[in-house]
Amino acid sequence: MLTILWLLLNLAVPALGYYGVSCPEGKPCQKTLLSGNDIFLSCNFSEPRWSYYFLPEGGGWSDNFTAVANMQVMSDGKLLIQNPSTSQTGFYHCRDGKSEAVFKYQIDFQDVGSINVIHGSLNQKPLQNQTLQLRNKVLIFTVWEPWQDCNHCGEPGERKRLGFCYIQELPADPVPCWLYVGKSRVRSSRMRPEMQIETCSVACGSMKIANVVFDNYKLDAKTDSAWLSCPLGSIYRPLIWEVNNRPLTWQDQFLGKDLGSAMDMSSGGQRLQVFQPAVYKCFVQQEFIAQYSPRPDPAQQHPVQPQGAGRWQEATDAQIEKASSVLKGLQLLLLVGTVLGLMGVLFTLSRPIRNSQTDRVLVVLK
């Protein structure tokens, strides 16, 4: 699905499409993130040495990254974690090979599959605080991140913010839920992340165009669908898809409006499932990033569409059919006029000459 350009871009800058996390040197810092969404952890040392400790599994510290398929130390020292799982909640340290300096990450990967998504325009409410008896009496609540920028300009768009589960056991400070629980088997339906979405409106500035990826796609013959991915897109960044220049919104998707496509909730819309040929564009932080165009499938001249899909396509087909009918009518009129003109010329030539002055016949074609 990806073009050669995008593959080369990934090879040149491996971490460009991922969400970066950084901590101050020497001080432990806690970060709450979502499972299933790629991230990298920063380390500015010239000779970085990474080690990790997965809290739910125990077993102690390890620096054996070949044993973990989705983790890789990059050439610039960053630790790339692709599609992280909740079981990778734990501690990540990066030490300087020349000194005792260290970056100390305490990462809580919360389950994106259980995320509570709410839209302000639909009167949906966030999760309520809950008191629970664990080791002691604790309060479970959501800590909200700042709102991301509006994903569209010049006309109404949407913005989102992420909320993460925290537990507070007074008088101690709040701790991300799964870092608090650790290896214990304590579970609660309240212990899950949230995503809040609302409409927004901002004026347009100068249009930014990145190194745009252009690619074709073909609907899968078995599922009548295809998955598109927005390069540089992330659940942590504002992004928007357009289909034939029409913006796709979460509100329409929640209301069940059939747009012939569906944004993937777990990736924040970074992945899009499409059910009909169209021109799809994605924008990240209002930058034009990628465009996917249909590629005809010779084996499937008339692809099956889901029920109700492609209303705008049906309207376009009707306009084409109407224009075709008008064109046929004009062609018929032109043919009739041409025949009448030729008959008039032949009639004139067949008449006898009465005098030296030839009769002139004016043939008017309408």
mmCIF file of C-alpha atoms in Angstrom:
data_model
loop_
_atom_site.group_PDB
_atom_site.id
_atom_site.type_symbol
_atom_site.label_atom_id
_atom_site.label_comp_id
_atom_site.label_asym_id
_atom_site.label_seq_id
_atom_site.Cartn_x
_atom_site.Cartn_y
_atom_site.Cartn_z
ATOM 1 C CA MET A 1 0.000 0.000 0.000
ATOM 2 C CA LEU A 2 2.813 2.422 0.756
ATOM 3 C CA THR A 3 4.658 4.103 -2.076
ATOM 4 C CA ILE A 4 8.398 3.938 -2.657
ATOM 5 C CA LEU A 5 8.582 7.579 -1.545
ATOM 6 C CA TRP A 6 7.084 6.780 1.828
ATOM 7 C CA LEU A 7 9.340 3.765 2.289
ATOM 8 C CA LEU A 8 12.409 5.868 1.558
ATOM 9 C CA LEU A 9 11.152 8.529 3.937
ATOM 10 C CA ASN A 10 10.823 5.950 6.701
ATOM 11 C CA LEU A 11 14.323 4.626 6.063
ATOM 12 C CA ALA A 12 15.817 8.111 6.125
ATOM 13 C CA VAL A 13 14.029 9.266 9.287
ATOM 14 C CA PRO A 14 12.768 6.158 11.122
ATOM 15 C CA ALA A 15 11.033 7.993 13.967
ATOM 16 C CA LEU A 16 9.433 10.746 11.900
ATOM 17 C CA GLY A 17 5.949 9.241 11.923
ATOM 18 C CA TYR A 18 5.805 8.433 15.620
ATOM 19 C CA TYR A 19 4.791 10.385 18.686
ATOM 20 C CA GLY A 20 7.810 11.397 20.747
ATOM 21 C CA VAL A 21 8.001 11.377 24.550
ATOM 22 C CA SER A 22 10.760 13.036 26.539
ATOM 23 C CA CYS A 23 11.726 13.320 30.198
ATOM 24 C CA PRO A 24 14.266 15.565 31.933
ATOM 25 C CA GLU A 25 17.647 14.006 32.539
ATOM 26 C CA GLY A 26 18.223 12.452 35.949
ATOM 27 C CA LYS A 27 14.655 12.822 37.278
ATOM 28 C CA PRO A 28 12.048 10.045 37.166
ATOM 29 C CA CYS A 29 8.942 11.107 35.267
ATOM 30 C CA GLN A 30 5.622 9.383 34.734
ATOM 31 C CA LYS A 31 3.961 9.285 31.323
ATOM 32 C CA THR A 32 0.526 7.897 30.496
ATOM 33 C CA LEU A 33 0.075 6.635 26.941
ATOM 34 C CA LEU A 34 -2.278 4.406 24.964
ATOM 35 C CA SER A 35 -1.638 0.854 23.852
ATOM 36 C CA GLY A 36 -1.600 0.140 20.135
ATOM 37 C CA ASN A 37 -0.176 3.565 19.174
ATOM 38 C CA ASP A 38 3.488 3.813 18.183
ATOM 39 C CA ILE A 39 5.785 6.059 20.243
ATOM 40 C CA PHE A 40 9.471 6.677 20.796
ATOM 41 C CA LEU A 41 11.303 7.636 23.996
ATOM 42 C CA SER A 42 14.034 10.257 23.669
ATOM 43 C CA CYS A 43 17.634 9.857 24.846
ATOM 44 C CA ASN A 44 20.223 12.493 23.977
ATOM 45 C CA PHE A 45 23.355 10.535 24.862
ATOM 46 C CA SER A 46 25.917 9.737 22.170
ATOM 47 C CA GLU A 47 26.315 6.187 23.521
ATOM 48 C CA PRO A 48 22.853 5.257 24.872
ATOM 49 C CA ARG A 49 22.318 2.027 26.778
ATOM 50 C CA TRP A 50 18.629 1.167 27.208
ATOM 51 C CA SER A 51 17.138 -1.250 29.730
ATOM 52 C CA TYR A 52 13.536 -2.001 30.698
ATOM 53 C CA TYR A 53 11.424 -3.580 33.402
ATOM 54 C CA PHE A 54 7.873 -4.680 32.576
ATOM 55 C CA LEU A 55 5.948 -4.117 35.798
ATOM 56 C CA PRO A 56 3.027 -6.558 35.243
ATOM 57 C CA GLU A 57 5.386 -9.420 34.392
ATOM 58 C CA GLY A 58 8.166 -8.794 36.903
ATOM 59 C CA GLY A 59 11.340 -10.756 36.300
ATOM 60 C CA GLY A 60 13.753 -7.869 36.769
ATOM 61 C CA TRP A 61 15.635 -5.578 34.415
ATOM 62 C CA SER A 62 16.681 -6.543 30.898
ATOM 63 C CA ASP A 63 18.502 -5.004 27.957
ATOM 64 C CA ASN A 64 17.720 -7.845 25.541
ATOM 65 C CA PHE A 65 15.714 -6.047 22.869
ATOM 66 C CA THR A 66 15.927 -8.944 20.436
ATOM 67 C CA ALA A 67 13.515 -10.772 22.745
ATOM 68 C CA VAL A 68 10.884 -8.028 22.290
ATOM 69 C CA ALA A 69 9.770 -7.812 18.662
ATOM 70 C CA ASN A 70 8.124 -4.377 18.840
ATOM 71 C CA MET A 71 11.027 -2.498 20.508
ATOM 72 C CA GLN A 72 14.085 -1.149 18.734
ATOM 73 C CA VAL A 73 16.929 1.238 19.624
ATOM 74 C CA MET A 74 17.333 3.657 16.724
ATOM 75 C CA SER A 75 20.580 5.069 15.363
ATOM 76 C CA ASP A 76 19.897 8.424 17.030
ATOM 77 C CA GLY A 77 19.486 6.798 20.456
ATOM 78 C CA LYS A 78 15.683 6.870 20.637
ATOM 79 C CA LEU A 79 13.769 3.808 21.758
ATOM 80 C CA LEU A 80 11.004 2.980 19.279
ATOM 81 C CA ILE A 81 8.011 1.015 20.594
ATOM 82 C CA GLN A 82 5.542 -0.041 17.908
ATOM 83 C CA ASN A 83 2.031 -1.140 18.801
ATOM 84 C CA PRO A 84 2.789 -1.203 22.561
ATOM 85 C CA SER A 85 0.717 -3.467 24.780
ATOM 86 C CA THR A 86 -0.567 -2.851 28.297
ATOM 87 C CA SER A 87 1.838 -5.551 29.520
ATOM 88 C CA GLN A 88 4.720 -3.233 28.591
ATOM 89 C CA THR A 89 3.756 -0.807 31.362
ATOM 90 C CA GLY A 90 6.862 -0.323 33.454
ATOM 91 C CA PHE A 91 10.225 1.412 33.717
ATOM 92 C CA TYR A 92 12.594 2.389 30.900
ATOM 93 C CA HIS A 93 16.089 3.726 31.597
ATOM 94 C CA CYS A 94 18.609 5.156 29.173
ATOM 95 C CA ARG A 95 22.153 5.470 30.545
ATOM 96 C CA ASP A 96 25.094 7.312 29.092
ATOM 97 C CA GLY A 97 27.898 4.929 28.167
ATOM 98 C CA LYS A 98 30.450 7.537 29.222
ATOM 99 C CA SER A 99 28.972 8.626 32.553
ATOM 100 C CA GLU A 100 26.370 7.794 35.170
ATOM 101 C CA ALA A 101 23.745 10.108 33.674
ATOM 102 C CA VAL A 102 20.365 8.499 33.042
ATOM 103 C CA PHE A 103 16.886 9.200 31.676
ATOM 104 C CA LYS A 104 14.211 7.499 33.796
ATOM 105 C CA TYR A 105 10.827 6.813 32.231
ATOM 106 C CA GLN A 106 7.851 5.377 34.110
ATOM 107 C CA ILE A 107 5.375 4.511 31.341
ATOM 108 C CA ASP A 108 1.758 3.449 31.839
ATOM 109 C CA PHE A 109 0.269 1.990 28.639
ATOM 110 C CA GLN A 110 -3.494 2.110 29.136
ATOM 111 C CA ASP A 111 -5.833 -0.109 27.106
ATOM 112 C CA VAL A 112 -7.039 1.739 24.007
ATOM 113 C CA GLY A 113 -9.554 -1.065 23.408
ATOM 114 C CA SER A 114 -11.502 0.021 26.491
ATOM 115 C CA ILE A 115 -11.337 3.758 25.792
ATOM 116 C CA ASN A 116 -14.475 5.770 26.617
ATOM 117 C CA VAL A 117 -15.151 8.133 23.702
ATOM 118 C CA ILE A 118 -17.561 11.040 24.098
ATOM 119 C CA HIS A 119 -18.646 13.868 21.784
ATOM 120 C CA GLY A 120 -19.720 17.203 23.245
ATOM 121 C CA SER A 121 -22.386 17.757 20.589
ATOM 122 C CA LEU A 122 -24.110 14.470 21.467
ATOM 123 C CA ASN A 123 -24.571 15.189 25.192
ATOM 124 C CA GLN A 124 -22.295 12.320 26.176
ATOM 125 C CA LYS A 125 -20.626 12.533 29.589
ATOM 126 C CA PRO A 126 -17.151 11.615 30.872
ATOM 127 C CA LEU A 127 -16.688 8.843 33.408
ATOM 128 C CA GLN A 128 -17.498 9.775 36.992
ATOM 129 C CA ASN A 129 -14.968 9.618 39.824
ATOM 130 C CA GLN A 130 -15.126 6.407 41.826
ATOM 131 C CA THR A 131 -13.990 5.412 45.297
ATOM 132 C CA LEU A 132 -12.581 1.909 45.577
ATOM 133 C CA GLN A 133 -11.119 -0.228 48.339
ATOM 134 C CA LEU A 134 -7.806 -1.617 47.129
ATOM 135 C CA ARG A 135 -4.884 -1.812 49.544
ATOM 136 C CA ASN A 136 -6.515 1.202 51.129
ATOM 137 C CA LYS A 137 -9.407 3.433 50.195
ATOM 138 C CA VAL A 138 -8.495 5.148 46.908
ATOM 139 C CA LEU A 139 -10.049 7.560 44.447
ATOM 140 C CA ILE A 140 -10.105 6.673 40.731
ATOM 141 C CA PHE A 141 -10.482 9.616 38.359
ATOM 142 C CA THR A 142 -9.464 10.958 34.938
ATOM 143 C CA VAL A 143 -6.618 13.397 34.357
ATOM 144 C CA TRP A 144 -7.222 15.266 31.103
ATOM 145 C CA GLU A 145 -4.500 16.420 28.737
ATOM 146 C CA PRO A 146 -4.798 19.849 27.026
ATOM 147 C CA TRP A 147 -7.036 20.120 23.980
ATOM 148 C CA GLN A 148 -5.301 19.421 20.697
ATOM 149 C CA ASP A 149 -5.534 22.021 17.938
ATOM 150 C CA CYS A 150 -8.590 22.171 15.688
ATOM 151 C CA ASN A 151 -8.158 19.714 12.816
ATOM 152 C CA HIS A 152 -9.806 21.942 10.194
ATOM 153 C CA CYS A 153 -9.842 25.645 9.349
ATOM 154 C CA GLY A 154 -12.169 28.033 7.566
ATOM 155 C CA GLU A 155 -15.205 25.909 8.404
ATOM 156 C CA PRO A 156 -16.262 23.843 11.436
ATOM 157 C CA GLY A 157 -13.828 21.132 12.437
ATOM 158 C CA GLU A 158 -13.228 19.001 15.509
ATOM 159 C CA ARG A 159 -10.644 18.822 18.257
ATOM 160 C CA LYS A 160 -9.930 16.130 20.814
ATOM 161 C CA ARG A 161 -8.201 15.580 24.101
ATOM 162 C CA LEU A 162 -7.136 12.415 25.852
ATOM 163 C CA GLY A 163 -7.877 11.522 29.451
ATOM 164 C CA PHE A 164 -6.002 8.918 31.479
ATOM 165 C CA CYS A 165 -6.945 6.865 34.516
ATOM 166 C CA TYR A 166 -5.265 7.881 37.781
ATOM 167 C CA ILE A 167 -5.480 6.584 41.327
ATOM 168 C CA GLN A 168 -4.872 8.654 44.434
ATOM 169 C CA GLU A 169 -4.308 7.230 47.880
ATOM 170 C CA LEU A 170 -4.238 10.185 50.255
ATOM 171 C CA PRO A 171 -2.000 11.821 51.275
ATOM 172 C CA ALA A 172 0.196 10.533 48.406
ATOM 173 C CA ASP A 173 0.230 12.084 44.919
ATOM 174 C CA PRO A 174 -1.904 10.583 42.125
ATOM 175 C CA VAL A 175 -0.349 7.719 40.153
ATOM 176 C CA PRO A 176 -1.374 6.346 36.719
ATOM 177 C CA CYS A 177 -3.700 3.401 37.348
ATOM 178 C CA TRP A 178 -1.611 0.519 36.031
ATOM 179 C CA LEU A 179 1.634 1.806 37.526
ATOM 180 C CA TYR A 180 -0.247 1.908 40.832
ATOM 181 C CA VAL A 181 -1.726 -1.582 40.469
ATOM 182 C CA GLY A 182 1.561 -3.117 39.312
ATOM 183 C CA LYS A 183 1.571 -6.911 39.461
ATOM 184 C CA SER A 184 -1.628 -7.197 41.488
ATOM 185 C CA ARG A 185 -4.753 -8.591 39.854
ATOM 186 C CA VAL A 186 -7.020 -5.780 41.042
ATOM 187 C CA ARG A 187 -9.376 -4.668 38.275
ATOM 188 C CA SER A 188 -12.217 -2.144 37.987
ATOM 189 C CA SER A 189 -14.404 -1.125 35.043
ATOM 190 C CA ARG A 190 -13.583 2.476 35.948
ATOM 191 C CA MET A 191 -9.885 1.946 35.217
ATOM 192 C CA ARG A 192 -9.828 2.965 31.554
ATOM 193 C CA PRO A 193 -8.776 5.943 29.435
ATOM 194 C CA GLU A 194 -11.057 8.456 27.722
ATOM 195 C CA MET A 195 -11.165 10.598 24.586
ATOM 196 C CA GLN A 196 -13.329 13.702 24.395
ATOM 197 C CA ILE A 197 -14.237 15.344 21.077
ATOM 198 C CA GLU A 198 -15.948 18.655 20.377
ATOM 199 C CA THR A 199 -16.581 20.920 17.399
ATOM 200 C CA CYS A 200 -14.287 23.890 16.823
ATOM 201 C CA SER A 201 -13.736 26.714 14.353
ATOM 202 C CA VAL A 202 -10.536 28.566 13.511
ATOM 203 C CA ALA A 203 -9.426 30.897 10.743
ATOM 204 C CA CYS A 204 -7.052 29.612 8.080
ATOM 205 C CA GLY A 205 -3.447 30.714 7.960
ATOM 206 C CA SER A 206 -0.963 29.972 5.227
ATOM 207 C CA MET A 207 -1.485 26.512 3.783
ATOM 208 C CA LYS A 208 1.289 24.062 4.590
ATOM 209 C CA ILE A 209 2.110 21.203 2.274
ATOM 210 C CA ALA A 210 4.494 18.519 3.480
ATOM 211 C CA ASN A 211 6.230 15.920 1.314
ATOM 212 C CA VAL A 212 2.889 14.595 0.146
ATOM 213 C CA VAL A 213 2.513 10.857 -0.398
ATOM 214 C CA PHE A 214 0.397 9.971 -3.434
ATOM 215 C CA ASP A 215 -0.742 6.374 -3.677
ATOM 216 C CA ASN A 216 -3.344 4.192 -5.331
ATOM 217 C CA TYR A 217 -5.454 1.552 -3.644
ATOM 218 C CA LYS A 218 -7.717 -1.290 -4.644
ATOM 219 C CA LEU A 219 -10.705 -2.610 -2.760
ATOM 220 C CA ASP A 220 -10.206 -6.108 -1.415
ATOM 221 C CA ALA A 221 -12.277 -8.581 -3.435
ATOM 222 C CA LYS A 222 -13.373 -10.469 -0.312
ATOM 223 C CA THR A 223 -14.273 -7.599 2.035
ATOM 224 C CA ASP A 224 -15.103 -4.894 -0.544
ATOM 225 C CA SER A 225 -12.955 -2.527 1.524
ATOM 226 C CA ALA A 226 -9.429 -1.194 1.923
ATOM 227 C CA TRP A 227 -7.434 0.247 4.833
ATOM 228 C CA LEU A 228 -5.692 3.584 4.320
ATOM 229 C CA SER A 229 -3.085 4.984 6.715
ATOM 230 C CA CYS A 230 -2.263 8.668 7.231
ATOM 231 C CA PRO A 231 1.538 9.082 7.435
ATOM 232 C CA LEU A 232 2.637 11.182 10.436
ATOM 233 C CA GLY A 233 -0.882 10.844 11.825
ATOM 234 C CA SER A 234 -1.422 9.783 15.423
ATOM 235 C CA ILE A 235 -4.075 9.698 18.113
ATOM 236 C CA TYR A 236 -1.885 12.284 19.853
ATOM 237 C CA ARG A 237 -2.087 14.748 16.921
ATOM 238 C CA PRO A 238 -4.982 16.583 15.228
ATOM 239 C CA LEU A 239 -5.811 14.997 11.882
ATOM 240 C CA ILE A 240 -8.671 14.935 9.424
ATOM 241 C CA TRP A 241 -9.651 12.926 6.340
ATOM 242 C CA GLU A 242 -11.457 14.253 3.283
ATOM 243 C CA VAL A 243 -13.342 12.164 0.741
ATOM 244 C CA ASN A 244 -13.707 13.978 -2.609
ATOM 245 C CA ASN A 245 -12.953 17.221 -0.679
ATOM 246 C CA ARG A 246 -15.684 16.510 1.868
ATOM 247 C CA PRO A 247 -14.412 16.396 5.487
ATOM 248 C CA LEU A 248 -15.111 13.282 7.547
ATOM 249 C CA THR A 249 -16.183 13.969 11.140
ATOM 250 C CA TRP A 250 -16.473 11.862 14.263
ATOM 251 C CA GLN A 251 -19.933 13.297 14.879
ATOM 252 C CA ASP A 252 -21.243 11.942 11.567
ATOM 253 C CA GLN A 253 -19.674 8.575 12.300
ATOM 254 C CA PHE A 254 -21.216 8.400 15.789
ATOM 255 C CA LEU A 255 -24.609 9.287 14.312
ATOM 256 C CA GLY A 256 -24.300 6.427 11.852
ATOM 257 C CA LYS A 257 -24.300 8.575 8.735
ATOM 258 C CA ASP A 258 -23.147 6.444 5.836
ATOM 259 C CA LEU A 259 -20.132 8.066 4.219
ATOM 260 C CA GLY A 260 -18.681 4.937 2.649
ATOM 261 C CA SER A 261 -15.807 4.927 5.152
ATOM 262 C CA ALA A 262 -15.060 4.495 8.852
ATOM 263 C CA MET A 263 -12.284 6.007 10.976
ATOM 264 C CA ASP A 264 -10.493 3.607 13.297
ATOM 265 C CA MET A 265 -11.218 4.603 16.897
ATOM 266 C CA SER A 266 -8.149 2.961 18.431
ATOM 267 C CA SER A 267 -5.763 5.004 16.256
ATOM 268 C CA GLY A 268 -7.644 8.265 16.650
ATOM 269 C CA GLY A 269 -8.581 8.171 12.961
ATOM 270 C CA GLN A 270 -5.024 7.614 11.738
ATOM 271 C CA ARG A 271 -6.339 4.545 9.906
ATOM 272 C CA LEU A 272 -9.389 4.747 7.631
ATOM 273 C CA GLN A 273 -11.430 1.853 6.244
ATOM 274 C CA VAL A 274 -13.010 2.678 2.880
ATOM 275 C CA PHE A 275 -15.772 0.824 1.045
ATOM 276 C CA GLN A 276 -15.924 2.632 -2.292
ATOM 277 C CA PRO A 277 -13.543 4.201 -4.822
ATOM 278 C CA ALA A 278 -12.956 7.913 -4.198
ATOM 279 C CA VAL A 279 -10.138 10.401 -3.697
ATOM 280 C CA TYR A 280 -9.093 10.425 -0.032
ATOM 281 C CA LYS A 281 -6.815 13.059 1.497
ATOM 282 C CA CYS A 282 -5.454 13.307 5.014
ATOM 283 C CA PHE A 283 -4.219 16.384 6.873
ATOM 284 C CA VAL A 284 -2.153 16.412 10.080
ATOM 285 C CA GLN A 285 -2.066 19.657 12.065
ATOM 286 C CA GLN A 286 -3.700 21.225 8.981
ATOM 287 C CA GLU A 287 -0.825 20.084 6.747
ATOM 288 C CA PHE A 288 -1.647 18.191 3.566
ATOM 289 C CA ILE A 289 0.098 14.845 4.102
ATOM 290 C CA ALA A 290 -1.244 12.182 1.755
ATOM 291 C CA GLN A 291 -3.695 11.466 -1.055
ATOM 292 C CA TYR A 292 -5.051 8.075 -2.082
ATOM 293 C CA SER A 293 -6.729 7.690 -5.469
ATOM 294 C CA PRO A 294 -8.740 4.784 -6.852
ATOM 295 C CA ARG A 295 -7.147 2.209 -9.080
ATOM 296 C CA PRO A 296 -9.518 0.294 -11.374
ATOM 297 C CA ASP A 297 -9.670 -3.433 -10.778
ATOM 298 C CA PRO A 298 -10.097 -5.218 -14.150
ATOM 299 C CA ALA A 299 -11.441 -8.293 -12.377
ATOM 300 C CA GLN A 300 -14.195 -6.302 -10.740
ATOM 301 C CA GLN A 301 -15.749 -3.803 -13.131
ATOM 302 C CA HIS A 302 -18.768 -3.278 -10.908
ATOM 303 C CA PRO A 303 -17.625 -3.483 -7.271
ATOM 304 C CA VAL A 304 -20.315 -4.238 -4.734
ATOM 305 C CA GLN A 305 -20.971 -1.386 -2.339
ATOM 306 C CA PRO A 306 -22.402 -1.664 1.161
ATOM 307 C CA GLN A 307 -26.062 -0.798 1.528
ATOM 308 C CA GLY A 308 -26.575 2.956 1.299
ATOM 309 C CA ALA A 309 -22.952 3.655 0.397
ATOM 310 C CA GLY A 310 -21.954 6.287 -2.117
ATOM 311 C CA ARG A 311 -24.912 8.635 -2.184
ATOM 312 C CA TRP A 312 -22.774 11.315 -3.739
ATOM 313 C CA GLN A 313 -21.638 8.747 -6.348
ATOM 314 C CA GLU A 314 -25.268 7.950 -7.252
ATOM 315 C CA ALA A 315 -25.967 11.664 -7.696
ATOM 316 C CA THR A 316 -22.936 11.983 -9.961
ATOM 317 C CA ASP A 317 -24.045 8.998 -12.054
ATOM 318 C CA ALA A 318 -27.508 10.555 -12.448
ATOM 319 C CA GLN A 319 -25.971 13.815 -13.662
ATOM 320 C CA ILE A 320 -23.801 11.944 -16.162
ATOM 321 C CA GLU A 321 -26.827 10.011 -17.469
ATOM 322 C CA LYS A 322 -28.814 13.250 -17.845
ATOM 323 C CA ALA A 323 -25.953 14.947 -19.699
ATOM 324 C CA SER A 324 -25.676 11.917 -21.994
ATOM 325 C CA SER A 325 -29.386 12.160 -22.886
ATOM 326 C CA VAL A 326 -29.058 15.856 -23.760
ATOM 327 C CA LEU A 327 -26.020 15.137 -25.938
ATOM 328 C CA LYS A 328 -27.882 12.416 -27.859
ATOM 329 C CA GLY A 329 -30.755 14.845 -28.513
ATOM 330 C CA LEU A 330 -28.412 17.486 -29.923
ATOM 331 C CA GLN A 331 -26.744 14.913 -32.163
ATOM 332 C CA LEU A 332 -30.165 13.885 -33.540
ATOM 333 C CA LEU A 333 -31.131 17.495 -34.303
ATOM 334 C CA LEU A 334 -27.836 18.063 -36.080
ATOM 335 C CA LEU A 335 -28.358 14.948 -38.202
ATOM 336 C CA VAL A 336 -31.898 16.031 -39.229
ATOM 337 C CA GLY A 337 -30.669 19.502 -40.158
ATOM 338 C CA THR A 338 -27.861 18.097 -42.265
ATOM 339 C CA VAL A 339 -30.237 15.791 -44.191
ATOM 340 C CA LEU A 340 -32.673 18.638 -44.884
ATOM 341 C CA GLY A 341 -29.837 20.810 -46.149
ATOM 342 C CA LEU A 342 -28.600 18.164 -48.568
ATOM 343 C CA MET A 343 -32.148 17.574 -49.871
ATOM 344 C CA GLY A 344 -32.512 21.280 -50.537
ATOM 345 C CA VAL A 345 -29.272 21.428 -52.525
ATOM 346 C CA LEU A 346 -30.247 18.394 -54.613
ATOM 347 C CA PHE A 347 -33.684 19.878 -55.337
ATOM 348 C CA THR A 348 -32.113 23.096 -56.572
ATOM 349 C CA LEU A 349 -29.669 21.347 -58.862
ATOM 350 C CA SER A 350 -32.445 19.191 -60.409
ATOM 351 C CA ARG A 351 -34.633 22.186 -61.466
ATOM 352 C CA PRO A 352 -34.422 23.322 -65.212
ATOM 353 C CA ILE A 353 -32.637 26.601 -65.986
ATOM 354 C CA ARG A 354 -35.292 29.143 -67.114
ATOM 355 C CA ASN A 355 -32.932 32.008 -67.898
ATOM 356 C CA SER A 356 -29.405 33.152 -67.535
ATOM 357 C CA GLN A 357 -30.071 34.173 -63.999
ATOM 358 C CA THR A 358 -29.899 31.108 -61.760
ATOM 359 C CA ASP A 359 -32.381 30.922 -58.954
ATOM 360 C CA ARG A 360 -30.714 31.195 -55.586
ATOM 361 C CA VAL A 361 -31.980 29.011 -52.800
ATOM 362 C CA LEU A 362 -31.207 29.936 -49.214
ATOM 363 C CA VAL A 363 -31.185 26.924 -46.916
ATOM 364 C CA VAL A 364 -31.473 27.781 -43.242
ATOM 365 C CA LEU A 365 -30.385 25.115 -40.773
ATOM 366 C CA LYS A 366 -31.894 25.372 -37.325
#
